[in-house]
mmCIF file of C-alpha atoms in Angstrom:
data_model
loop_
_atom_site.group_PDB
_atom_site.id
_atom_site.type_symbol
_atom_site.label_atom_id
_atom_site.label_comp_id
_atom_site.label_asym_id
_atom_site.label_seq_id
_atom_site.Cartn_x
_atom_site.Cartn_y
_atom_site.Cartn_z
ATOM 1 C CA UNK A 1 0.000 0.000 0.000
ATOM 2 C CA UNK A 2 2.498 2.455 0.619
ATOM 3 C CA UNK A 3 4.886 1.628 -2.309
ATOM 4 C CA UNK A 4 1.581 2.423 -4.523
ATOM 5 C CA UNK A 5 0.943 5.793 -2.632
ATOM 6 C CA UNK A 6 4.261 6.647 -3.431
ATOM 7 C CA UNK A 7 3.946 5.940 -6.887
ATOM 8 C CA UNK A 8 1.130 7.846 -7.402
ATOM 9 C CA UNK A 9 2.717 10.747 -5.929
ATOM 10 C CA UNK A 10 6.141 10.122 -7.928
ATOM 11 C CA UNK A 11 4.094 9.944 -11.243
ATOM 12 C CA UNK A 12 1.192 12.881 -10.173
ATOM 13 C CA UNK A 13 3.984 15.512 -10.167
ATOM 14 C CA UNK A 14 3.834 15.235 -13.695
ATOM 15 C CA UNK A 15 1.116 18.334 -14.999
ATOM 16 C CA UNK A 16 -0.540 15.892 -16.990
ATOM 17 C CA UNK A 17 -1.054 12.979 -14.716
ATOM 18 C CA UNK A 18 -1.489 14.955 -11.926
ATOM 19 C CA UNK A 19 -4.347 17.069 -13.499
ATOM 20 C CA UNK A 20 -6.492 13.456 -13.767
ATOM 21 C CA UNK A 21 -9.048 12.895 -11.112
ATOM 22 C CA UNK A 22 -8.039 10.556 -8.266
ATOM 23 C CA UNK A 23 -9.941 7.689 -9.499
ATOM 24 C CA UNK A 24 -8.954 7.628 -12.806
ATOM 25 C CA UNK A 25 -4.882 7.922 -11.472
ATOM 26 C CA UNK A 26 -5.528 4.666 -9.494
ATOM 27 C CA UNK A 27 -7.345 3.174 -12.169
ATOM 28 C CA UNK A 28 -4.409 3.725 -14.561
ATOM 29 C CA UNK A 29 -1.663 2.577 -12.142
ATOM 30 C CA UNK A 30 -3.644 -0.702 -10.879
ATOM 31 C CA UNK A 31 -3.897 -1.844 -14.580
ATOM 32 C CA UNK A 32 -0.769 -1.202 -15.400
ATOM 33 C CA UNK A 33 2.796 -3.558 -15.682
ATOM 34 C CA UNK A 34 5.932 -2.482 -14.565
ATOM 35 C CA UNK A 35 9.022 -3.124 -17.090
ATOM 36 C CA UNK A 36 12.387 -2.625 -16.638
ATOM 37 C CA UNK A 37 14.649 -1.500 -19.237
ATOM 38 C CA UNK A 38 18.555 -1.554 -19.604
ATOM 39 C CA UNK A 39 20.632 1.437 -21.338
ATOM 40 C CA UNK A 40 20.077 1.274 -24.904
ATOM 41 C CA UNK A 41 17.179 -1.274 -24.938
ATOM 42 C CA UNK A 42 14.195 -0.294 -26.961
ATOM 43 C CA UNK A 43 10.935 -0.044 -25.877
ATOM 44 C CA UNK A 44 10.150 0.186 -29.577
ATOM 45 C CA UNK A 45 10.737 1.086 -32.869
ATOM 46 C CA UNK A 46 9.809 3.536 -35.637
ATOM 47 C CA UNK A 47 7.457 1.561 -37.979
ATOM 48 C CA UNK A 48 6.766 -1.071 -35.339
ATOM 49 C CA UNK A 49 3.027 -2.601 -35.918
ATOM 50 C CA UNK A 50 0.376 -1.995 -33.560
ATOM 51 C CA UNK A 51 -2.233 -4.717 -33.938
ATOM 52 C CA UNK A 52 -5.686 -4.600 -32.939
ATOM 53 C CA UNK A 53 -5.497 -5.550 -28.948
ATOM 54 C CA UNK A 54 -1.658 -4.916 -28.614
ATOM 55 C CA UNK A 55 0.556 -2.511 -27.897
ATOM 56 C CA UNK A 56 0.518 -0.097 -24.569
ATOM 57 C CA UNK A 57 0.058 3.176 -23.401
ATOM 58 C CA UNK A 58 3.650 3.989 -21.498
ATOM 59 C CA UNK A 59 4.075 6.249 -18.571
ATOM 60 C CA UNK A 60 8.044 6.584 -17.190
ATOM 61 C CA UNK A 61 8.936 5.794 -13.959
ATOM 62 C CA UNK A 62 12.477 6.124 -13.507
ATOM 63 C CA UNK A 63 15.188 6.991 -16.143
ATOM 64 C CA UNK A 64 15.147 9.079 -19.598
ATOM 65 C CA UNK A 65 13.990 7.899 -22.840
ATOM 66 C CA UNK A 66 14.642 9.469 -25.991
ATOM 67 C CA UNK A 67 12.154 9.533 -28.649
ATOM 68 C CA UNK A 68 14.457 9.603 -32.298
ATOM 69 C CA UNK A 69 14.268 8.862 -35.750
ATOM 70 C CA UNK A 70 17.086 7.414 -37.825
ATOM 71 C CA UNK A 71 17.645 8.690 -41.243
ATOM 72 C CA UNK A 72 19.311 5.768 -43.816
ATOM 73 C CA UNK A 73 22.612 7.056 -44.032
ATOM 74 C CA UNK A 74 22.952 6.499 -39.930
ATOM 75 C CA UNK A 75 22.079 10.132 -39.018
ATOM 76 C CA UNK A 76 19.409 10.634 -36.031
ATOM 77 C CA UNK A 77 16.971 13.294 -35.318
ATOM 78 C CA UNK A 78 15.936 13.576 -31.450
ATOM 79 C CA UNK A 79 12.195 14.441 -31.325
ATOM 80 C CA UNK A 80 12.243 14.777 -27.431
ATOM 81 C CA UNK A 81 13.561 13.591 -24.085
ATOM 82 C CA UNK A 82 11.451 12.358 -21.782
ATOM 83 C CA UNK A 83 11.589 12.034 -18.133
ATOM 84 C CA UNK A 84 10.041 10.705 -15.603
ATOM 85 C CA UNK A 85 6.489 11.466 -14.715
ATOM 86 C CA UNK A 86 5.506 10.927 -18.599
ATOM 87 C CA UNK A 87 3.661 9.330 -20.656
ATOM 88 C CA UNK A 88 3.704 8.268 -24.450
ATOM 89 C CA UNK A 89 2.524 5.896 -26.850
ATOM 90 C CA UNK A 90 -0.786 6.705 -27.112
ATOM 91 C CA UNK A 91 -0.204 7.544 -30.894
ATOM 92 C CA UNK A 92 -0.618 4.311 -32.291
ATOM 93 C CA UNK A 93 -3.416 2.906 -29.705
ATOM 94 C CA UNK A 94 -5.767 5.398 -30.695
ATOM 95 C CA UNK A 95 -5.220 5.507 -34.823
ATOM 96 C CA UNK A 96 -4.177 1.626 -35.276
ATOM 97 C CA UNK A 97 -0.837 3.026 -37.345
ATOM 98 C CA UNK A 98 3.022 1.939 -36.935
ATOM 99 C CA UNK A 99 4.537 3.703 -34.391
ATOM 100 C CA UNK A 100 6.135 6.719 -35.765
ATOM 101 C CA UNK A 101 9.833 6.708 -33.787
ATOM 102 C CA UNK A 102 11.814 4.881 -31.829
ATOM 103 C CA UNK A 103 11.541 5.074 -27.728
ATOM 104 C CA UNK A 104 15.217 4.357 -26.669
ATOM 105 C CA UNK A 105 16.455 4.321 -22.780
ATOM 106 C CA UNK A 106 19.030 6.202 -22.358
ATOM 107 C CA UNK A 107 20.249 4.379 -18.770
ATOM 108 C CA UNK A 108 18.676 2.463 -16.500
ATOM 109 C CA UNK A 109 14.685 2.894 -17.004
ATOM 110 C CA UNK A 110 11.759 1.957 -15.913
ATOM 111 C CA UNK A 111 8.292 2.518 -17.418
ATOM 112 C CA UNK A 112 4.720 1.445 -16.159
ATOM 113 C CA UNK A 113 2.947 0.023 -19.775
ATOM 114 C CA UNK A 114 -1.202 0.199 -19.663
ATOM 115 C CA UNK A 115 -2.375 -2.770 -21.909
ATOM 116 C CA UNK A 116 -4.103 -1.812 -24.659
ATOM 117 C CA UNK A 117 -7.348 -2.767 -23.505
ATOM 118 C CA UNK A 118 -7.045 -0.962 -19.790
ATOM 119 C CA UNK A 119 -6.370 2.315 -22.359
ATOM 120 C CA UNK A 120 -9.495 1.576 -24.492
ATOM 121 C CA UNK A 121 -11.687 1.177 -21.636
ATOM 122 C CA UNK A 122 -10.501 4.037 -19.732
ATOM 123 C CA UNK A 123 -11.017 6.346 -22.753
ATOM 124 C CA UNK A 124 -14.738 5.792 -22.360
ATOM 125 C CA UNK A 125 -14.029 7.557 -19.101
ATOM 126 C CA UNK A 126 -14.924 11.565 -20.225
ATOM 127 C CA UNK A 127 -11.851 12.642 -17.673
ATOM 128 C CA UNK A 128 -8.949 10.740 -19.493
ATOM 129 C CA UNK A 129 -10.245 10.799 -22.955
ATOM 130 C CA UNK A 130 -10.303 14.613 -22.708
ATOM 131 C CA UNK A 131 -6.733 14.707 -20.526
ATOM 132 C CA UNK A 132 -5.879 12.550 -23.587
ATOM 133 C CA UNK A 133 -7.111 15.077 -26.054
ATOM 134 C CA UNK A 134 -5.365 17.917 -24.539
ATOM 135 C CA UNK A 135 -2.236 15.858 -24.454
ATOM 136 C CA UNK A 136 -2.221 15.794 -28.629
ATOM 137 C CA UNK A 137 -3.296 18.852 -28.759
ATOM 138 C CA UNK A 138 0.243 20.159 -26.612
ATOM 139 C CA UNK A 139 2.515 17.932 -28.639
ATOM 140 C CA UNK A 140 0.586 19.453 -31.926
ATOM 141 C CA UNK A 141 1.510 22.672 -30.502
ATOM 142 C CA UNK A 142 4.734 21.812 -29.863
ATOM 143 C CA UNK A 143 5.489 20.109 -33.251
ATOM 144 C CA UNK A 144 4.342 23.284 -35.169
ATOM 145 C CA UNK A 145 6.453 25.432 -32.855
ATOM 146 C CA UNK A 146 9.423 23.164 -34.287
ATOM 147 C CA UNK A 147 8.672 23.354 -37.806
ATOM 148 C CA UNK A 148 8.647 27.107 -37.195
ATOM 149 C CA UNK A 149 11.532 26.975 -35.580
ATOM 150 C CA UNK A 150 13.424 25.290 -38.530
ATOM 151 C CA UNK A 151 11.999 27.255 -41.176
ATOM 152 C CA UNK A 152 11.877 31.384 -39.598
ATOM 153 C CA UNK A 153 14.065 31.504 -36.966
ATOM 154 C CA UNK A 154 17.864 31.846 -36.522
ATOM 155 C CA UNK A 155 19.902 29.261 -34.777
ATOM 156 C CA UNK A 156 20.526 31.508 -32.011
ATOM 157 C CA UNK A 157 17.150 31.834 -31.406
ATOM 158 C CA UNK A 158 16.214 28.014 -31.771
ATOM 159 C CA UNK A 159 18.768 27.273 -29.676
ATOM 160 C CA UNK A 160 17.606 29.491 -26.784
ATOM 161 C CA UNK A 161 13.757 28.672 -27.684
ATOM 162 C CA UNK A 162 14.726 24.493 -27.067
ATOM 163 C CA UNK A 163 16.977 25.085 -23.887
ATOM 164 C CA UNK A 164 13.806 27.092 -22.461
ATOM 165 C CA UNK A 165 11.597 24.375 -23.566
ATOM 166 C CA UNK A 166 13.936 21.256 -21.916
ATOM 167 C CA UNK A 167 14.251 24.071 -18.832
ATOM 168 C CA UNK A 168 10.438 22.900 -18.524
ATOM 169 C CA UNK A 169 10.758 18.911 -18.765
ATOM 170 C CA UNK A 170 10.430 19.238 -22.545
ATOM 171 C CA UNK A 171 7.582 16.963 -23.277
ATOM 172 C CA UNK A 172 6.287 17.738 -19.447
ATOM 173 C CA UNK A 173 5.198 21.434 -20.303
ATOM 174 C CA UNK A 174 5.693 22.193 -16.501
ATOM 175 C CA UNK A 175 4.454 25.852 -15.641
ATOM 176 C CA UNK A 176 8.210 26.656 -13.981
ATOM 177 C CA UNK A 177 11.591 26.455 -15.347
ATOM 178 C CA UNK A 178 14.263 24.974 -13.281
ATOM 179 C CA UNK A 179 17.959 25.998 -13.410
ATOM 180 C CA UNK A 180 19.514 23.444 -14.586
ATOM 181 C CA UNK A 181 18.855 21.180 -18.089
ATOM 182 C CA UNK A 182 20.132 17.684 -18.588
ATOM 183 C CA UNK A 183 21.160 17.519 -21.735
ATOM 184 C CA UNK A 184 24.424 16.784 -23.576
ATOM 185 C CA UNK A 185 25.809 19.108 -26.438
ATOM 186 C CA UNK A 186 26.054 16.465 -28.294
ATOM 187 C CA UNK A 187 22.297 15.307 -27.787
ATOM 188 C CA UNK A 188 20.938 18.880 -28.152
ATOM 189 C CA UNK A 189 22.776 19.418 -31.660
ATOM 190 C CA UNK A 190 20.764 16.289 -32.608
ATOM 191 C CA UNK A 191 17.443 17.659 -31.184
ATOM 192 C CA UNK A 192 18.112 20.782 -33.364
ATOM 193 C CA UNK A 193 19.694 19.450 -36.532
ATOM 194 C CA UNK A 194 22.445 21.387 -36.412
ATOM 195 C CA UNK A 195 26.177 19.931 -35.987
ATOM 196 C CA UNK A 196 27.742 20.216 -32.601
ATOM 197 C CA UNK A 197 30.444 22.884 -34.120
ATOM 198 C CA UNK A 198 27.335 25.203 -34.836
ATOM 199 C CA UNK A 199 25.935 24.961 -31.337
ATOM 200 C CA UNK A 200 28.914 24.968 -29.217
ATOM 201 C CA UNK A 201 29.106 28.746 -30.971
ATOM 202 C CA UNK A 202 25.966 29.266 -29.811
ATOM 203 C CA UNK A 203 26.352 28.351 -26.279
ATOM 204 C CA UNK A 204 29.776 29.944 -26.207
ATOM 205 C CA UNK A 205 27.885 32.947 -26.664
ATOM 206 C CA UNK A 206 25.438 32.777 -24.362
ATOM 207 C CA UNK A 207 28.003 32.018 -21.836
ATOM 208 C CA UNK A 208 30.172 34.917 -22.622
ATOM 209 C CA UNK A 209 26.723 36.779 -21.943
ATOM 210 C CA UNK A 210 26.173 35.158 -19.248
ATOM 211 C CA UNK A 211 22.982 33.526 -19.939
ATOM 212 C CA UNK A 212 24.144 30.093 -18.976
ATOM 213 C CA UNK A 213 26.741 27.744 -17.928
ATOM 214 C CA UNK A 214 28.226 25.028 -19.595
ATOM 215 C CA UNK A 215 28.581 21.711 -17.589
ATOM 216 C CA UNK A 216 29.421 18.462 -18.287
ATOM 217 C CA UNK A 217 26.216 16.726 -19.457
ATOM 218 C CA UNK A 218 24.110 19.561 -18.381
ATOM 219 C CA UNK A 219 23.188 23.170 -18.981
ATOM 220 C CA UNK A 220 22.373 25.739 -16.492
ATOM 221 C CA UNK A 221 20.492 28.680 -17.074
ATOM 222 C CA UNK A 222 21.802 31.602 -15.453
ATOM 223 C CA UNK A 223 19.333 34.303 -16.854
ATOM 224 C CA UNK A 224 15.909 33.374 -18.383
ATOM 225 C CA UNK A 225 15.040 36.581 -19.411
ATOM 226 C CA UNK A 226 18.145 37.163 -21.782
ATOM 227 C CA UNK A 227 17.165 33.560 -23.069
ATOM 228 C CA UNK A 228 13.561 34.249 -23.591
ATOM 229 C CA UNK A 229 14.707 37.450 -25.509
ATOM 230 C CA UNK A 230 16.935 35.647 -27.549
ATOM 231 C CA UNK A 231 14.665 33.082 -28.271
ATOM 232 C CA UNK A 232 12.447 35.646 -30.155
ATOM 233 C CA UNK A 233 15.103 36.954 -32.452
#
């Protein structure tokens, strides 16, 4: 009893879980199976069929996974991060279609996966079908903000616009930023599409203004509202 209280508040932090109503929370986490997954190990793969009655509606418990795409030629795009407290995969449960990238840990993980038919019958519940609807609707948001991103804005300014966004969990959308992002240059160069040359400049510069600090595997941000100006450049 207590290690499922404590789960429940572990995973409620999260804006979007936590916003469910009580019953529906519990209803999730009773129906769902804890997996463990070891650095590397896919949870699954771009193009990966979802049959009718299969597949699984994934919330994180411990660890990062990355959600990426791999181009032929070897080259991968990083579509987010995700941490724990979220959840994913509900994509491919609700249209029946492959799943559209691949969900990598990136250490030690640990998810919670809701079988397909615990998902299906807790959509007919109004609550989480419309906490469900709102959750497409922020990753729609967030997906045209990228493809704005890439097509009107400098690198400067994408770069400061994605460090803001990871500042706030990235896929989690929390209301407050927090200090410090943990995020390789190397994995945020990927996450941008730009080479890791391009973006040390960029950081460099911030730096020198003293809008962050550069860390190993980590990012801190030193003054948001230099960032969020840049970000609008």
């Amino acid at each position: 009893m207590k290690a499922t209280l404590e789960l429940l508040g572990r995973m409620s932090a999260n804006p979007w879980f936590g916003a469910l109503p009580a019953a529906d929370r519990k209803a999730v986490l009773a129906a769902c199976e804890r997996q463990r997954l070891r650095p590397g190990e896919m949870l699954f793969r771009q193009g990966d069929a979802v049959p009718a009655g299969t597949g699984a509606f994934y919330g994180l418990v411990e660890g990062r996974i990355k959600a990426s795409s791999l181009r032929e030629d070897g080259k991968e795009a990083i579509l987010v991060v995700l941490e724990p407290g979220n959840w994913f995969g509900e994509i491919s449960l609700i249209d029946g279609e492959p799943r559209t990238h691949d969900a990598t840990a990136l250490g030690d993980a640990e998810v919670m996966a809701l079988p397909r038919a615990a998902f299906d019958a807790l959509m007919k519940r109004p609550a989480f079908s419309h906490a469900v609807c709102r959750m497409l609707a922020a990753r729609v948001r967030s997906l045209y903000g990228m493809v704005e991103d890439a097509t009107l804005r400098s690198t400067r300014a994408r770069v400061a616009r994605r460090l803001l966004l990871l500042a706030r969990g990235d896929a989690t959308f929390a209301r407050y930023a927090r200090p410090v992002v943990p995020v390789s240059q190397e994995s945020l160069a990927m996450m941008l599409g730009i080479t890791r040359q391009t973006l040390s400049k960029e950081l460099k510069g911030f730096a020198q203004e003293g809008a962050v600090r550069l860390g190993y595997g980590q990012i801190e941000i030193t003054d948001v509202p230099a960032l969020e100006s840049s970000s609008r450049a």
